[in-house]
mmCIF file of C-alpha atoms in Angstrom:
data_model
loop_
_atom_site.group_PDB
_atom_site.id
_atom_site.type_symbol
_atom_site.label_atom_id
_atom_site.label_comp_id
_atom_site.label_asym_id
_atom_site.label_seq_id
_atom_site.Cartn_x
_atom_site.Cartn_y
_atom_site.Cartn_z
ATOM 1 C CA MET A 1 87.580 117.694 97.033
ATOM 2 C CA GLU A 2 90.090 115.152 95.814
ATOM 3 C CA ASN A 3 88.806 112.960 93.000
ATOM 4 C CA ILE A 4 89.300 109.349 94.066
ATOM 5 C CA ASN A 5 87.648 107.787 91.021
ATOM 6 C CA ASN A 6 89.012 106.092 87.902
ATOM 7 C CA SER A 7 92.756 106.057 88.621
ATOM 8 C CA ASP A 8 95.325 106.336 91.363
ATOM 9 C CA THR A 9 95.941 109.908 92.461
ATOM 10 C CA SER A 10 99.614 109.682 91.559
ATOM 11 C CA SER A 11 99.135 108.017 88.190
ATOM 12 C CA ASN A 12 96.799 107.735 85.227
ATOM 13 C CA LYS A 13 96.975 103.962 85.446
ATOM 14 C CA LYS A 14 93.761 102.069 86.101
ATOM 15 C CA ILE A 15 93.276 100.238 89.385
ATOM 16 C CA ILE A 16 93.019 96.459 89.698
ATOM 17 C CA LEU A 17 92.008 94.700 92.912
ATOM 18 C CA SER A 18 92.147 91.001 93.640
ATOM 19 C CA GLY A 19 92.550 88.590 96.524
ATOM 20 C CA ILE A 20 92.625 84.939 97.550
ATOM 21 C CA GLN A 21 91.267 83.433 100.760
ATOM 22 C CA SER A 22 93.744 82.188 103.328
ATOM 23 C CA THR A 23 92.169 78.743 103.567
ATOM 24 C CA GLY A 24 94.076 75.688 102.430
ATOM 25 C CA GLU A 25 97.290 75.748 100.438
ATOM 26 C CA LEU A 26 97.564 77.377 97.022
ATOM 27 C CA ASN A 27 97.886 75.088 94.015
ATOM 28 C CA ILE A 28 99.107 75.395 90.438
ATOM 29 C CA GLY A 29 95.609 76.463 89.391
ATOM 30 C CA HIS A 30 95.990 79.615 91.485
ATOM 31 C CA TYR A 31 99.408 80.263 89.959
ATOM 32 C CA PHE A 32 98.716 79.595 86.273
ATOM 33 C CA GLY A 33 95.142 80.891 86.394
ATOM 34 C CA ALA A 34 95.583 84.023 88.521
ATOM 35 C CA ILE A 35 98.858 84.949 90.208
ATOM 36 C CA LYS A 36 100.995 84.599 87.081
ATOM 37 C CA ASN A 37 98.667 87.036 85.320
ATOM 38 C CA TRP A 38 98.839 89.480 88.245
ATOM 39 C CA VAL A 39 102.609 89.548 87.907
ATOM 40 C CA LYS A 40 102.260 90.543 84.240
ATOM 41 C CA LEU A 41 99.923 93.406 85.196
ATOM 42 C CA GLN A 42 102.214 95.025 87.755
ATOM 43 C CA ASP A 43 103.793 97.604 85.489
ATOM 44 C CA ASP A 44 100.640 98.589 83.615
ATOM 45 C CA TYR A 45 98.137 98.997 86.466
ATOM 46 C CA ILE A 46 97.877 100.116 90.074
ATOM 47 C CA ASN A 47 97.466 96.817 91.903
ATOM 48 C CA TYR A 48 95.829 96.248 95.291
ATOM 49 C CA LEU A 49 96.301 92.594 96.238
ATOM 50 C CA PHE A 50 95.100 91.209 99.532
ATOM 51 C CA VAL A 51 94.832 88.019 101.541
ATOM 52 C CA ALA A 52 91.129 87.526 102.276
ATOM 53 C CA ASP A 53 91.282 86.257 105.841
ATOM 54 C CA MET A 54 87.932 87.852 106.775
ATOM 55 C CA HIS A 55 86.086 85.944 104.070
ATOM 56 C CA ALA A 56 87.680 82.737 105.348
ATOM 57 C CA ILE A 57 85.795 82.694 108.657
ATOM 58 C CA THR A 58 82.364 82.059 107.130
ATOM 59 C CA VAL A 59 83.589 78.489 107.642
ATOM 60 C CA ARG A 60 85.071 77.597 111.029
ATOM 61 C CA GLN A 61 88.860 77.898 111.005
ATOM 62 C CA ASP A 62 91.604 76.823 113.368
ATOM 63 C CA PRO A 63 92.953 80.200 114.607
ATOM 64 C CA ALA A 64 96.629 79.230 114.561
ATOM 65 C CA ALA A 65 96.291 77.702 111.091
ATOM 66 C CA LEU A 66 94.489 80.780 109.764
ATOM 67 C CA ARG A 67 97.263 83.075 111.010
ATOM 68 C CA ARG A 68 99.924 80.824 109.515
ATOM 69 C CA ARG A 69 98.176 80.511 106.163
ATOM 70 C CA SER A 70 97.590 84.251 105.907
ATOM 71 C CA LEU A 71 101.314 84.806 106.200
ATOM 72 C CA GLU A 72 102.072 81.937 103.823
ATOM 73 C CA VAL A 73 99.679 83.203 101.134
ATOM 74 C CA ALA A 74 101.287 86.646 101.305
ATOM 75 C CA ALA A 75 104.750 85.075 101.048
ATOM 76 C CA THR A 76 103.565 82.971 98.112
ATOM 77 C CA TYR A 77 102.372 86.084 96.251
ATOM 78 C CA ILE A 78 105.847 87.574 96.544
ATOM 79 C CA ALA A 79 107.623 84.294 95.771
ATOM 80 C CA CYS A 80 105.565 84.009 92.571
ATOM 81 C CA GLY A 81 106.765 87.427 91.409
ATOM 82 C CA ILE A 82 104.509 90.035 93.012
ATOM 83 C CA ASN A 83 106.689 93.045 93.803
ATOM 84 C CA PRO A 84 105.494 94.763 97.013
ATOM 85 C CA GLU A 85 107.409 97.886 96.024
ATOM 86 C CA ILE A 86 105.029 98.521 93.126
ATOM 87 C CA CYS A 87 101.945 96.606 94.326
ATOM 88 C CA THR A 88 100.008 97.231 97.517
ATOM 89 C CA LEU A 89 99.990 93.857 99.289
ATOM 90 C CA PHE A 90 98.081 93.523 102.552
ATOM 91 C CA ILE A 91 95.959 91.356 104.825
ATOM 92 C CA GLN A 92 92.245 92.167 104.612
ATOM 93 C CA SER A 93 91.685 92.306 108.389
ATOM 94 C CA HIS A 94 94.528 94.832 108.763
ATOM 95 C CA VAL A 95 92.392 97.510 107.067
ATOM 96 C CA PRO A 96 89.307 98.143 109.262
ATOM 97 C CA ALA A 97 87.609 100.157 106.510
ATOM 98 C CA HIS A 98 86.659 96.863 104.822
ATOM 99 C CA THR A 99 84.214 95.930 107.576
ATOM 100 C CA GLN A 100 83.135 99.530 108.130
ATOM 101 C CA LEU A 101 82.061 99.909 104.516
ATOM 102 C CA ALA A 102 80.643 96.377 104.465
ATOM 103 C CA TRP A 103 77.910 97.408 106.927
ATOM 104 C CA VAL A 104 76.891 100.236 104.607
ATOM 105 C CA MET A 105 76.924 97.815 101.666
ATOM 106 C CA ASN A 106 74.681 95.455 103.651
ATOM 107 C CA CYS A 107 72.144 98.263 103.833
ATOM 108 C CA TYR A 108 72.196 98.720 100.052
ATOM 109 C CA ALA A 109 72.206 95.048 99.074
ATOM 110 C CA MET A 110 68.759 93.506 98.744
ATOM 111 C CA PHE A 111 67.790 90.289 100.536
ATOM 112 C CA GLY A 112 66.644 88.731 97.271
ATOM 113 C CA GLU A 113 69.978 89.479 95.608
ATOM 114 C CA LEU A 114 71.949 87.810 98.389
ATOM 115 C CA SER A 115 69.637 84.796 98.496
ATOM 116 C CA ARG A 116 70.279 84.140 94.798
ATOM 117 C CA MET A 117 74.046 83.882 95.194
ATOM 118 C CA THR A 118 75.131 80.473 93.913
ATOM 119 C CA GLN A 119 78.035 80.173 96.335
ATOM 120 C CA PHE A 120 75.731 80.720 99.306
ATOM 121 C CA LYS A 121 73.590 77.825 98.156
ATOM 122 C CA GLU A 122 76.611 75.582 97.548
ATOM 123 C CA LYS A 123 78.355 76.380 100.837
ATOM 124 C CA SER A 124 75.095 76.012 102.754
ATOM 125 C CA GLU A 125 74.892 72.455 101.465
ATOM 126 C CA GLN A 126 78.553 71.766 102.250
ATOM 127 C CA HIS A 127 78.339 73.264 105.755
ATOM 128 C CA SER A 128 74.722 72.609 106.718
ATOM 129 C CA ASP A 129 75.636 72.703 110.423
ATOM 130 C CA ASN A 130 76.933 76.280 110.148
ATOM 131 C CA ILE A 131 74.746 78.383 107.835
ATOM 132 C CA ASN A 132 75.700 81.665 109.474
ATOM 133 C CA ALA A 133 74.728 85.233 108.603
ATOM 134 C CA GLY A 134 78.264 85.989 107.400
ATOM 135 C CA LEU A 135 77.977 83.257 104.781
ATOM 136 C CA PHE A 136 74.806 84.945 103.540
ATOM 137 C CA THR A 137 76.100 88.543 103.551
ATOM 138 C CA TYR A 138 79.745 88.114 102.617
ATOM 139 C CA PRO A 139 79.102 89.343 99.029
ATOM 140 C CA ALA A 140 78.449 92.725 100.680
ATOM 141 C CA LEU A 141 81.926 92.552 102.221
ATOM 142 C CA GLN A 142 83.277 91.592 98.827
ATOM 143 C CA ALA A 143 81.576 94.660 97.340
ATOM 144 C CA ALA A 144 83.243 96.763 100.023
ATOM 145 C CA ASP A 145 86.627 95.222 99.177
ATOM 146 C CA ILE A 146 86.261 96.371 95.590
ATOM 147 C CA LEU A 147 84.529 99.717 96.018
ATOM 148 C CA LEU A 148 86.836 100.965 98.789
ATOM 149 C CA TYR A 149 89.650 101.319 96.269
ATOM 150 C CA ASN A 150 87.445 102.462 93.400
ATOM 151 C CA ALA A 151 88.840 99.579 91.402
ATOM 152 C CA ASN A 152 88.312 99.905 87.672
ATOM 153 C CA LEU A 153 88.995 96.231 87.015
ATOM 154 C CA VAL A 154 88.592 93.011 88.977
ATOM 155 C CA PRO A 155 89.979 89.691 87.673
ATOM 156 C CA VAL A 156 87.249 87.135 88.313
ATOM 157 C CA GLY A 157 86.546 83.537 87.448
ATOM 158 C CA LEU A 158 83.101 82.164 86.722
ATOM 159 C CA ASP A 159 82.605 81.326 90.409
ATOM 160 C CA GLN A 160 82.975 84.995 91.396
ATOM 161 C CA LYS A 161 81.333 86.716 88.437
ATOM 162 C CA GLN A 162 77.963 86.841 90.227
ATOM 163 C CA HIS A 163 79.540 88.660 93.186
ATOM 164 C CA LEU A 164 81.134 91.278 90.948
ATOM 165 C CA GLU A 165 77.774 91.871 89.296
ATOM 166 C CA LEU A 166 76.280 92.459 92.744
ATOM 167 C CA ALA A 167 79.073 94.920 93.606
ATOM 168 C CA ARG A 168 78.276 96.794 90.395
ATOM 169 C CA ASP A 169 74.550 96.837 91.219
ATOM 170 C CA ILE A 170 75.215 98.180 94.715
ATOM 171 C CA ALA A 171 77.550 100.865 93.363
ATOM 172 C CA VAL A 172 75.002 101.981 90.770
ATOM 173 C CA ARG A 173 72.235 102.002 93.403
ATOM 174 C CA PHE A 174 74.338 104.061 95.811
ATOM 175 C CA ASN A 175 75.474 106.500 93.117
ATOM 176 C CA SER A 176 71.899 107.037 91.965
ATOM 177 C CA VAL A 177 71.067 108.363 95.426
ATOM 178 C CA TYR A 178 74.247 110.188 96.427
ATOM 179 C CA GLY A 179 75.958 111.118 93.182
ATOM 180 C CA ASP A 180 79.265 109.964 91.713
ATOM 181 C CA VAL A 181 80.769 108.222 94.736
ATOM 182 C CA PHE A 182 81.906 104.807 93.498
ATOM 183 C CA THR A 183 83.665 103.742 90.324
ATOM 184 C CA ILE A 184 81.637 101.001 88.630
ATOM 185 C CA PRO A 185 84.030 98.032 88.435
ATOM 186 C CA GLU A 186 84.436 95.968 85.291
ATOM 187 C CA PRO A 187 85.610 92.359 85.058
ATOM 188 C CA TYR A 188 89.205 92.120 83.908
ATOM 189 C CA ILE A 189 89.513 89.994 80.801
ATOM 190 C CA SER A 190 93.099 89.130 80.007
ATOM 191 C CA LYS A 191 94.297 89.550 76.431
ATOM 192 C CA GLU A 192 95.819 86.128 76.898
ATOM 193 C CA LYS A 193 93.443 83.241 77.402
ATOM 194 C CA SER A 194 93.403 82.450 81.109
ATOM 195 C CA ALA A 195 94.326 78.908 81.996
ATOM 196 C CA LYS A 196 91.718 76.829 83.747
ATOM 197 C CA ILE A 197 93.474 74.051 85.618
ATOM 198 C CA ASN A 198 91.282 71.122 86.594
ATOM 199 C CA SER A 199 91.581 68.328 89.123
ATOM 200 C CA LEU A 200 94.024 65.540 88.289
ATOM 201 C CA GLN A 201 91.512 62.985 89.591
ATOM 202 C CA GLU A 202 88.262 64.527 88.302
ATOM 203 C CA PRO A 203 89.383 66.502 85.241
ATOM 204 C CA ILE A 204 85.940 67.960 84.579
ATOM 205 C CA LYS A 205 86.149 69.855 87.905
ATOM 206 C CA LYS A 206 88.294 72.843 88.811
ATOM 207 C CA MET A 207 91.443 72.064 90.827
ATOM 208 C CA SER A 208 90.561 73.051 94.388
ATOM 209 C CA LYS A 209 92.675 73.701 97.468
ATOM 210 C CA SER A 210 89.867 72.191 99.574
ATOM 211 C CA ASP A 211 89.740 68.849 97.715
ATOM 212 C CA SER A 212 89.904 65.944 100.165
ATOM 213 C CA ASN A 213 91.776 63.796 97.625
ATOM 214 C CA ILE A 214 95.454 64.690 98.016
ATOM 215 C CA ASN A 215 96.204 63.407 94.504
ATOM 216 C CA ALA A 216 93.736 65.818 92.884
ATOM 217 C CA SER A 217 95.725 69.021 93.402
ATOM 218 C CA VAL A 218 99.373 69.952 92.919
ATOM 219 C CA LEU A 219 100.248 72.430 95.651
ATOM 220 C CA LEU A 220 102.782 75.182 95.061
ATOM 221 C CA LEU A 221 104.790 73.936 98.037
ATOM 222 C CA ASP A 222 104.636 70.212 97.209
ATOM 223 C CA LYS A 223 107.908 68.276 97.246
ATOM 224 C CA THR A 224 109.352 67.161 93.907
ATOM 225 C CA ASP A 225 108.681 63.456 94.476
ATOM 226 C CA ASP A 226 105.080 64.156 95.458
ATOM 227 C CA ILE A 227 104.505 66.254 92.342
ATOM 228 C CA ILE A 228 105.812 63.521 90.058
ATOM 229 C CA LYS A 229 103.672 60.899 91.847
ATOM 230 C CA LYS A 230 100.526 63.012 91.511
ATOM 231 C CA PHE A 231 101.019 63.405 87.773
ATOM 232 C CA ARG A 232 101.774 59.701 87.331
ATOM 233 C CA ARG A 233 98.424 58.983 89.038
ATOM 234 C CA ALA A 234 96.497 61.556 86.998
ATOM 235 C CA VAL A 235 93.288 60.283 85.400
ATOM 236 C CA THR A 236 93.430 60.029 81.589
ATOM 237 C CA ASP A 237 91.512 57.751 79.200
ATOM 238 C CA SER A 238 91.813 54.366 77.513
ATOM 239 C CA GLU A 239 93.650 55.746 74.457
ATOM 240 C CA THR A 240 97.389 56.309 74.181
ATOM 241 C CA GLU A 241 97.635 59.330 71.854
ATOM 242 C CA VAL A 242 98.552 62.704 73.310
ATOM 243 C CA ARG A 243 96.178 65.075 71.540
ATOM 244 C CA PHE A 244 93.714 67.783 72.551
ATOM 245 C CA ALA A 245 90.204 66.590 71.711
ATOM 246 C CA GLU A 246 86.645 66.384 72.990
ATOM 247 C CA GLY A 247 86.140 63.565 75.443
ATOM 248 C CA LYS A 248 89.811 63.489 76.495
ATOM 249 C CA ASP A 249 89.349 65.636 79.617
ATOM 250 C CA GLY A 250 92.303 64.202 81.513
ATOM 251 C CA ILE A 251 94.788 64.593 78.660
ATOM 252 C CA ASN A 252 93.369 68.012 77.764
ATOM 253 C CA ASN A 253 93.981 69.124 81.356
ATOM 254 C CA LEU A 254 97.539 67.786 81.353
ATOM 255 C CA MET A 255 98.221 69.487 78.026
ATOM 256 C CA THR A 256 96.946 72.764 79.460
ATOM 257 C CA ILE A 257 99.265 72.419 82.452
ATOM 258 C CA TYR A 258 102.226 71.507 80.227
ATOM 259 C CA SER A 259 101.468 74.452 77.956
ATOM 260 C CA CYS A 260 101.389 76.813 80.950
ATOM 261 C CA ALA A 261 104.652 75.432 82.324
ATOM 262 C CA THR A 262 106.582 75.435 79.027
ATOM 263 C CA GLY A 263 104.874 78.046 76.846
ATOM 264 C CA ARG A 264 104.292 75.492 74.090
ATOM 265 C CA ALA A 265 101.115 75.439 72.033
ATOM 266 C CA TYR A 266 98.916 72.355 71.848
ATOM 267 C CA ASP A 267 100.023 71.458 68.304
ATOM 268 C CA GLU A 268 103.672 71.611 69.395
ATOM 269 C CA ILE A 269 102.916 69.346 72.332
ATOM 270 C CA GLU A 270 101.148 66.864 70.074
ATOM 271 C CA ARG A 271 104.172 66.753 67.756
ATOM 272 C CA GLU A 272 106.605 66.433 70.683
ATOM 273 C CA PHE A 273 104.800 63.389 72.052
ATOM 274 C CA SER A 274 103.790 61.777 68.775
ATOM 275 C CA GLY A 275 104.324 58.049 69.089
ATOM 276 C CA LYS A 276 104.900 58.254 72.836
ATOM 277 C CA GLY A 277 102.585 56.961 75.523
ATOM 278 C CA TYR A 278 100.780 58.618 78.396
ATOM 279 C CA GLY A 279 103.461 57.516 80.861
ATOM 280 C CA ASP A 280 106.147 59.557 79.100
ATOM 281 C CA PHE A 281 103.809 62.532 78.850
ATOM 282 C CA LYS A 282 102.776 62.460 82.516
ATOM 283 C CA LEU A 283 106.431 62.379 83.582
ATOM 284 C CA ALA A 284 107.254 65.304 81.297
ATOM 285 C CA VAL A 285 104.367 67.351 82.687
ATOM 286 C CA GLY A 286 105.487 66.639 86.245
ATOM 287 C CA GLU A 287 109.085 67.614 85.501
ATOM 288 C CA ALA A 288 107.982 70.819 83.750
ATOM 289 C CA VAL A 289 105.885 71.826 86.763
ATOM 290 C CA VAL A 290 108.758 71.055 89.126
ATOM 291 C CA SER A 291 111.049 73.348 87.111
ATOM 292 C CA VAL A 292 108.495 76.168 87.509
ATOM 293 C CA LEU A 293 107.922 75.609 91.224
ATOM 294 C CA GLU A 294 111.504 75.101 92.419
ATOM 295 C CA PRO A 295 112.508 78.812 92.279
ATOM 296 C CA ILE A 296 109.145 79.813 93.791
ATOM 297 C CA GLN A 297 109.652 77.430 96.698
ATOM 298 C CA LYS A 298 113.207 78.633 97.258
ATOM 299 C CA LYS A 299 112.090 82.269 97.458
ATOM 300 C CA PHE A 300 109.117 81.324 99.652
ATOM 301 C CA ASN A 301 111.386 79.587 102.153
ATOM 302 C CA GLY A 302 113.637 82.633 102.277
ATOM 303 C CA LEU A 303 110.690 84.933 102.951
ATOM 304 C CA MET A 304 109.291 82.705 105.695
ATOM 305 C CA SER A 305 112.692 82.547 107.382
ATOM 306 C CA ASP A 306 112.606 86.339 107.740
ATOM 307 C CA ARG A 307 109.225 86.762 109.403
ATOM 308 C CA ALA A 308 110.013 90.271 110.633
ATOM 309 C CA GLY A 309 110.806 91.380 107.094
ATOM 310 C CA LEU A 310 107.617 89.809 105.727
ATOM 311 C CA GLU A 311 105.493 91.388 108.455
ATOM 312 C CA LYS A 312 106.999 94.803 107.660
ATOM 313 C CA ILE A 313 105.970 94.406 104.011
ATOM 314 C CA LEU A 314 102.416 93.629 105.115
ATOM 315 C CA LYS A 315 102.361 96.485 107.638
ATOM 316 C CA ASP A 316 103.533 98.952 104.993
ATOM 317 C CA GLY A 317 100.969 97.559 102.545
ATOM 318 C CA ALA A 318 98.148 97.856 105.069
ATOM 319 C CA GLU A 319 99.071 101.480 105.816
ATOM 320 C CA LYS A 320 99.093 102.341 102.124
ATOM 321 C CA ALA A 321 95.800 100.530 101.515
ATOM 322 C CA ALA A 322 94.190 102.179 104.560
ATOM 323 C CA HIS A 323 95.224 105.633 103.348
ATOM 324 C CA ARG A 324 93.190 105.199 100.184
ATOM 325 C CA ALA A 325 90.376 103.168 101.752
ATOM 326 C CA ASN A 326 89.785 105.708 104.524
ATOM 327 C CA LYS A 327 89.307 108.491 101.978
ATOM 328 C CA THR A 328 86.556 106.496 100.284
ATOM 329 C CA LEU A 329 84.988 105.578 103.613
ATOM 330 C CA ALA A 330 84.960 109.206 104.803
ATOM 331 C CA LYS A 331 83.247 110.274 101.590
ATOM 332 C CA VAL A 332 80.609 107.548 101.981
ATOM 333 C CA TYR A 333 80.006 108.396 105.640
ATOM 334 C CA LYS A 334 79.513 112.056 104.784
ATOM 335 C CA LYS A 335 77.105 111.240 101.947
ATOM 336 C CA ILE A 336 74.857 108.997 104.048
ATOM 337 C CA GLY A 337 74.712 111.475 106.927
ATOM 338 C CA PHE A 338 77.022 110.116 109.614
ATOM 339 C CA LEU A 339 78.210 112.889 111.937
ATOM 340 C CA GLN A 340 81.921 113.503 111.524
ATOM 341 C CA ILE A 341 83.901 115.325 114.226
#
């Protein structure tokens, strides 16, 4: 039997899997904190990258908007530098094995484990009128996402670490009964310190695509004038010195963004803006971000103008992903006793 664990069958490279929900528009936090790092990993790992449209529907979505955003997120991946010729890029709902394995994962995830998930508690409070079963069990789908591809590594932030731990627990539990079926995934820790980009209006909170304050997030597709305005309105403090220090959350956040956009270290930034005020610094940060986003936006617009070409990329990606996922699913089905004909 073909060994589907540990690495891709055509390479000794380890497998990385990651995805972003197709809700809201992506912001610079997604780019500097995740997508930019994925681009750097393309040549060293086998990458499965997907648009998580199935996870999105735990909250009610406008159908037309969900379809549009799914396509836009995929186009944004490519515009940011993801190469679909060396990465497998697909839409989650285009690979039925995700939901097929998710049911099995539901039967190996414990009620107590799911009830302790922090995100379930938070989203239940945010959407108290729609506490549906999918919201409760979607970590089982997330486990299926990961385990289908026998991913060795999964890039996760603090908000998803708990879900990866559950996926590991389910994999260990399943393997203890049926043998070496699933690879036990590990969190991917970048050699470079990952950038955490916070809200421009509440700099102690993570920048979020669902923030109701339009000035809190800089979207990847924002117009130049809007980007500059958002940075001019960014919350800082009552001082005037540009320096990275405790208690200067707003300036620290802006320095992090400027560092990501220019590659300059904090001490270089402090020297560059020595004797200058916050106004000059905010403008410089805005202009630096614009210079990063302009080529991304240009490529994005080109991709969206060729919808047929973009859909072919996603179709090819889904077929490639399904080829691997179906092998894992067939192995699982055989192990648990489903009749195969």
